[in-house]
mmCIF file of C-alpha atoms in Angstrom:
data_model
loop_
_atom_site.group_PDB
_atom_site.id
_atom_site.type_symbol
_atom_site.label_atom_id
_atom_site.label_comp_id
_atom_site.label_asym_id
_atom_site.label_seq_id
_atom_site.Cartn_x
_atom_site.Cartn_y
_atom_site.Cartn_z
ATOM 1 C CA GLU A 57 -0.049 -0.088 0.169
ATOM 2 C CA ALA A 58 1.305 3.500 -0.664
ATOM 3 C CA GLN A 59 2.365 5.705 2.369
ATOM 4 C CA VAL A 60 3.696 8.221 4.075
ATOM 5 C CA THR A 61 4.216 7.064 7.425
ATOM 6 C CA GLN A 62 5.797 9.337 10.736
ATOM 7 C CA ASN A 63 6.872 8.154 13.905
ATOM 8 C CA PRO A 64 5.579 7.994 16.583
ATOM 9 C CA ARG A 65 1.691 10.016 16.215
ATOM 10 C CA TYR A 66 2.500 11.593 19.915
ATOM 11 C CA LEU A 67 4.434 12.153 21.342
ATOM 12 C CA ILE A 68 4.502 14.447 24.944
ATOM 13 C CA THR A 69 8.750 15.755 25.938
ATOM 14 C CA VAL A 70 10.013 18.409 27.727
ATOM 15 C CA THR A 71 11.883 22.013 27.038
ATOM 16 C CA GLY A 72 15.123 20.937 25.088
ATOM 17 C CA LYS A 73 15.495 17.819 25.133
ATOM 18 C CA LYS A 74 16.345 16.671 21.415
ATOM 19 C CA LEU A 75 13.453 14.729 19.191
ATOM 20 C CA THR A 76 13.064 13.884 16.119
ATOM 21 C CA VAL A 77 10.092 12.994 14.718
ATOM 22 C CA THR A 78 10.851 10.633 11.064
ATOM 23 C CA CYS A 79 8.964 10.182 8.019
ATOM 24 C CA SER A 80 9.289 7.700 5.445
ATOM 25 C CA GLN A 81 7.409 7.043 2.126
ATOM 26 C CA ASN A 82 6.840 3.727 -0.165
ATOM 27 C CA MET A 83 6.626 5.664 -3.407
ATOM 28 C CA ASN A 84 9.963 5.913 -4.332
ATOM 29 C CA HIS A 85 8.698 10.231 -4.219
ATOM 30 C CA GLU A 86 11.476 12.816 -4.599
ATOM 31 C CA TYR A 87 9.829 15.319 -2.617
ATOM 32 C CA MET A 88 8.798 15.370 0.576
ATOM 33 C CA SER A 89 7.985 18.132 2.606
ATOM 34 C CA TRP A 90 7.255 19.215 6.261
ATOM 35 C CA TYR A 91 4.435 21.485 7.956
ATOM 36 C CA ARG A 92 3.124 21.999 10.707
ATOM 37 C CA GLN A 93 -0.413 23.276 11.425
ATOM 38 C CA ASP A 94 -2.361 25.028 14.052
ATOM 39 C CA PRO A 95 -5.155 26.498 14.920
ATOM 40 C CA GLY A 96 -6.344 29.203 12.565
ATOM 41 C CA LEU A 97 -3.600 29.340 11.182
ATOM 42 C CA GLY A 98 -4.155 26.669 8.690
ATOM 43 C CA LEU A 99 -0.344 25.009 7.377
ATOM 44 C CA ARG A 100 2.883 26.488 7.545
ATOM 45 C CA GLN A 101 5.952 25.118 5.661
ATOM 46 C CA ILE A 102 8.431 24.139 7.922
ATOM 47 C CA TYR A 103 11.075 22.420 5.202
ATOM 48 C CA TYR A 104 11.260 20.954 2.170
ATOM 49 C CA SER A 105 13.480 18.323 0.019
ATOM 50 C CA MET A 106 13.505 18.718 -3.552
ATOM 51 C CA ASN A 107 15.781 15.470 -3.789
ATOM 52 C CA VAL A 108 18.886 13.730 -1.658
ATOM 53 C CA GLU A 109 21.076 15.972 0.156
ATOM 54 C CA VAL A 110 18.593 19.169 -1.044
ATOM 55 C CA THR A 111 16.395 20.710 1.295
ATOM 56 C CA ASP A 112 15.603 24.322 1.437
ATOM 57 C CA LYS A 113 13.931 26.323 4.176
ATOM 58 C CA GLY A 114 9.669 26.874 3.955
ATOM 59 C CA ASP A 115 7.865 29.518 5.630
ATOM 60 C CA VAL A 116 8.757 28.701 9.602
ATOM 61 C CA PRO A 117 11.797 27.530 9.360
ATOM 62 C CA GLU A 118 13.149 28.158 13.238
ATOM 63 C CA GLY A 119 13.990 25.842 15.730
ATOM 64 C CA TYR A 120 14.351 22.800 13.095
ATOM 65 C CA LYS A 121 16.190 20.634 11.478
ATOM 66 C CA VAL A 122 16.245 17.902 8.490
ATOM 67 C CA SER A 123 18.081 15.705 6.709
ATOM 68 C CA ARG A 124 17.480 13.466 3.284
ATOM 69 C CA LYS A 125 20.365 11.027 3.530
ATOM 70 C CA GLU A 126 18.052 8.097 1.317
ATOM 71 C CA LYS A 127 15.445 9.195 -1.061
ATOM 72 C CA ARG A 128 12.695 6.589 1.240
ATOM 73 C CA ASN A 129 13.331 9.129 4.686
ATOM 74 C CA PHE A 130 12.759 12.737 5.708
ATOM 75 C CA PRO A 131 13.538 13.052 9.915
ATOM 76 C CA LEU A 132 11.994 16.438 11.300
ATOM 77 C CA ILE A 133 14.707 17.636 14.537
ATOM 78 C CA LEU A 134 14.202 19.831 17.263
ATOM 79 C CA GLU A 135 17.288 20.213 19.041
ATOM 80 C CA SER A 136 16.105 22.138 22.325
ATOM 81 C CA PRO A 137 12.724 22.158 21.617
ATOM 82 C CA SER A 138 10.761 25.087 23.695
ATOM 83 C CA PRO A 139 6.713 25.172 24.314
ATOM 84 C CA ASN A 140 6.025 27.133 21.014
ATOM 85 C CA GLN A 141 7.107 24.206 19.201
ATOM 86 C CA THR A 142 3.765 22.629 19.976
ATOM 87 C CA SER A 143 1.363 21.727 17.009
ATOM 88 C CA LEU A 144 0.455 19.132 14.890
ATOM 89 C CA TYR A 145 2.669 18.630 12.417
ATOM 90 C CA PHE A 146 2.666 16.524 9.083
ATOM 91 C CA CYS A 147 4.681 15.082 6.564
ATOM 92 C CA ALA A 148 4.325 15.070 1.940
ATOM 93 C CA SER A 149 5.494 13.699 -0.256
ATOM 94 C CA SER A 150 4.981 13.847 -4.006
ATOM 95 C CA ARG A 151 6.984 13.206 -7.284
ATOM 96 C CA ARG A 152 9.378 15.761 -8.118
ATOM 97 C CA PRO A 153 8.052 18.881 -9.589
ATOM 98 C CA GLY A 154 8.478 18.848 -12.745
ATOM 99 C CA GLN A 155 8.146 22.321 -15.351
ATOM 100 C CA SER A 156 4.890 22.365 -12.560
ATOM 101 C CA PHE A 157 3.958 22.362 -8.829
ATOM 102 C CA ALA A 158 1.919 19.768 -10.461
ATOM 103 C CA TYR A 159 1.833 16.772 -8.738
ATOM 104 C CA GLU A 160 -0.363 15.812 -5.052
ATOM 105 C CA GLN A 161 0.787 15.754 -2.029
ATOM 106 C CA TYR A 162 -0.128 12.753 -0.273
ATOM 107 C CA PHE A 163 0.209 13.684 3.846
ATOM 108 C CA GLY A 164 1.174 11.818 6.261
ATOM 109 C CA PRO A 165 -1.336 10.712 9.366
ATOM 110 C CA GLY A 166 0.820 14.203 12.172
ATOM 111 C CA THR A 167 2.135 13.545 15.181
ATOM 112 C CA ARG A 168 0.933 15.878 18.096
ATOM 113 C CA LEU A 169 4.109 17.248 19.790
ATOM 114 C CA THR A 170 3.673 18.823 22.858
ATOM 115 C CA VAL A 171 6.482 20.423 25.110
ATOM 116 C CA THR A 172 6.082 21.212 28.452
ATOM 117 C CA GLN B 37 2.769 35.430 3.035
ATOM 118 C CA GLN B 38 -0.397 33.466 3.344
ATOM 119 C CA PRO B 39 -2.970 33.845 0.581
ATOM 120 C CA VAL B 40 -6.224 34.510 2.057
ATOM 121 C CA GLN B 41 -9.027 32.146 1.648
ATOM 122 C CA SER B 42 -12.855 33.703 1.826
ATOM 123 C CA PRO B 43 -15.092 32.626 3.922
ATOM 124 C CA GLN B 44 -14.361 31.044 6.985
ATOM 125 C CA ALA B 45 -16.702 28.965 7.579
ATOM 126 C CA VAL B 46 -19.813 28.011 5.806
ATOM 127 C CA ILE B 47 -22.674 26.224 7.216
ATOM 128 C CA LEU B 48 -25.030 24.217 3.858
ATOM 129 C CA ARG B 49 -27.418 21.634 3.578
ATOM 130 C CA GLU B 50 -27.663 18.213 1.412
ATOM 131 C CA GLY B 51 -27.715 19.348 -2.414
ATOM 132 C CA GLU B 52 -26.377 23.364 -2.063
ATOM 133 C CA ASP B 53 -23.877 24.771 -3.383
ATOM 134 C CA ALA B 54 -20.641 26.310 -2.295
ATOM 135 C CA VAL B 55 -17.472 29.028 -3.701
ATOM 136 C CA ILE B 56 -14.543 28.810 -1.642
ATOM 137 C CA ASN B 57 -12.206 31.516 -2.306
ATOM 138 C CA CYS B 58 -8.364 31.875 -2.602
ATOM 139 C CA SER B 59 -6.290 35.039 -3.321
ATOM 140 C CA SER B 60 -3.175 36.005 -3.391
ATOM 141 C CA SER B 61 -1.217 39.260 -2.785
ATOM 142 C CA LYS B 62 1.637 37.477 -5.060
ATOM 143 C CA ALA B 63 1.914 36.133 -8.770
ATOM 144 C CA LEU B 64 0.879 32.351 -8.293
ATOM 145 C CA TYR B 65 2.045 29.786 -10.918
ATOM 146 C CA SER B 66 -0.027 27.212 -9.123
ATOM 147 C CA VAL B 67 -2.929 26.089 -6.808
ATOM 148 C CA HIS B 68 -3.838 22.909 -4.872
ATOM 149 C CA TRP B 69 -7.177 22.484 -3.156
ATOM 150 C CA TYR B 70 -7.351 19.538 -0.125
ATOM 151 C CA ARG B 71 -9.789 18.764 1.810
ATOM 152 C CA GLN B 72 -9.190 17.411 6.044
ATOM 153 C CA LYS B 73 -11.441 16.032 7.817
ATOM 154 C CA HIS B 74 -11.109 16.389 11.285
ATOM 155 C CA GLY B 75 -8.601 14.560 13.402
ATOM 156 C CA GLU B 76 -7.447 13.120 10.088
ATOM 157 C CA ALA B 77 -4.244 14.100 6.742
ATOM 158 C CA PRO B 78 -5.371 16.724 4.217
ATOM 159 C CA VAL B 79 -6.740 15.001 1.214
ATOM 160 C CA PHE B 80 -5.420 16.505 -2.927
ATOM 161 C CA LEU B 81 -8.910 17.575 -4.565
ATOM 162 C CA MET B 82 -7.255 20.041 -7.313
ATOM 163 C CA ILE B 83 -4.064 21.599 -9.224
ATOM 164 C CA LEU B 84 -4.959 25.019 -10.709
ATOM 165 C CA LEU B 85 -1.577 25.676 -13.142
ATOM 166 C CA LYS B 86 -1.287 28.896 -15.030
ATOM 167 C CA GLY B 87 -2.537 28.069 -18.555
ATOM 168 C CA GLY B 88 -5.267 26.763 -17.747
ATOM 169 C CA GLU B 89 -3.725 22.864 -17.098
ATOM 170 C CA GLN B 90 -6.331 21.073 -14.303
ATOM 171 C CA LYS B 91 -6.216 18.197 -12.646
ATOM 172 C CA GLY B 92 -8.686 16.915 -10.045
ATOM 173 C CA HIS B 93 -11.608 15.658 -8.390
ATOM 174 C CA GLU B 94 -14.125 14.099 -10.791
ATOM 175 C CA LYS B 95 -17.428 16.238 -8.388
ATOM 176 C CA ILE B 96 -15.572 19.450 -8.096
ATOM 177 C CA SER B 97 -14.035 22.433 -10.495
ATOM 178 C CA ALA B 98 -12.449 24.982 -9.550
ATOM 179 C CA SER B 99 -11.259 28.598 -11.565
ATOM 180 C CA PHE B 100 -7.707 30.155 -11.401
ATOM 181 C CA ASN B 101 -7.642 33.492 -12.236
ATOM 182 C CA GLU B 102 -4.661 34.102 -12.781
ATOM 183 C CA LYS B 103 -4.352 37.764 -13.876
ATOM 184 C CA LYS B 104 -5.907 38.378 -10.134
ATOM 185 C CA GLN B 105 -4.113 35.749 -8.475
ATOM 186 C CA GLN B 106 -7.950 33.801 -7.566
ATOM 187 C CA SER B 107 -8.466 30.403 -7.140
ATOM 188 C CA SER B 108 -12.368 29.329 -6.248
ATOM 189 C CA LEU B 109 -13.565 26.015 -5.672
ATOM 190 C CA TYR B 110 -16.666 24.719 -7.071
ATOM 191 C CA LEU B 111 -18.865 22.528 -4.411
ATOM 192 C CA THR B 112 -22.532 21.911 -6.300
ATOM 193 C CA ALA B 113 -24.791 19.562 -5.182
ATOM 194 C CA SER B 114 -22.856 19.369 -1.887
ATOM 195 C CA GLN B 115 -23.242 16.265 0.023
ATOM 196 C CA LEU B 116 -22.192 15.551 3.859
ATOM 197 C CA SER B 117 -19.342 13.603 3.268
ATOM 198 C CA TYR B 118 -18.016 17.355 1.850
ATOM 199 C CA SER B 119 -17.516 18.303 5.252
ATOM 200 C CA GLY B 120 -14.546 19.001 6.157
ATOM 201 C CA THR B 121 -11.792 22.413 5.758
ATOM 202 C CA TYR B 122 -10.474 22.682 2.707
ATOM 203 C CA PHE B 123 -6.825 24.382 2.554
ATOM 204 C CA CYS B 124 -5.329 25.380 -0.841
ATOM 205 C CA GLY B 125 -2.025 26.456 -1.584
ATOM 206 C CA THR B 126 -0.116 28.895 -3.990
ATOM 207 C CA GLU B 127 2.994 28.509 -5.326
ATOM 208 C CA GLY B 128 4.924 31.082 -6.940
ATOM 209 C CA PRO B 129 6.929 32.007 -10.249
ATOM 210 C CA GLY B 130 9.816 29.523 -10.500
ATOM 211 C CA ASN B 131 9.127 26.248 -9.113
ATOM 212 C CA THR B 132 10.809 26.609 -6.248
ATOM 213 C CA GLY B 133 8.591 23.119 -4.837
ATOM 214 C CA LYS B 134 7.879 26.447 -1.179
ATOM 215 C CA LEU B 135 3.677 25.234 -1.051
ATOM 216 C CA ILE B 136 2.459 28.309 0.874
ATOM 217 C CA PHE B 137 -1.156 26.991 2.342
ATOM 218 C CA GLY B 138 -3.956 29.413 3.074
ATOM 219 C CA GLN B 139 -5.931 29.561 7.012
ATOM 220 C CA GLY B 140 -8.529 27.266 5.625
ATOM 221 C CA THR B 141 -12.255 27.065 5.592
ATOM 222 C CA THR B 142 -14.384 24.697 7.322
ATOM 223 C CA LEU B 143 -17.470 24.375 6.047
ATOM 224 C CA GLN B 144 -20.453 21.982 7.548
ATOM 225 C CA VAL B 145 -22.715 20.012 5.569
ATOM 226 C CA LYS B 146 -26.026 19.608 6.892
ATOM 227 C CA PRO B 147 -29.146 16.170 6.430
#
């Protein structure tokens, strides 16, 4: 089954304790992206990757890191989480944008993170 | 800058029509529409490209006015299953891979 998986699905942590949210897709997609979703603000892009070893900042990259060493995986790293990073996080993947970003994104199930 | 969606919320009866608008202050190359049901991940509906190409859902249509930097999603003869939050995502020129979503429009369809 074609899917994007995220782990963990729920996480409660304390300020400053490093954490990693994993994202993996089995569709051989080149493009992967991380979003956070907060009430009233919609989906905001954190980082995205057009291919292996190619990553770029989205709209809200502060406090986050990513890496893309393999095509299927795109982990999100919070090196020193703070309460304002409490949010619902989605990973997504799609075929690589060619002349246009004409490919649908497949979203993972989401990770609900609480930082106390 | 985030595109602006209107209305923020709408309540319909089954069979009624609705229009959701998405407006950007920047030049657009494409507009993407997604629907998210409560507690679930967003699901793709449609992509509209500069130049008129359109790819997406069978029963939902949309328009893209490049000059006005606006898109509208048309939901006709709404069904209960249409309930959810609709997001537009905009891509600027340059095929950057950067997608900016609006704040969402919540649609509730009642029997």
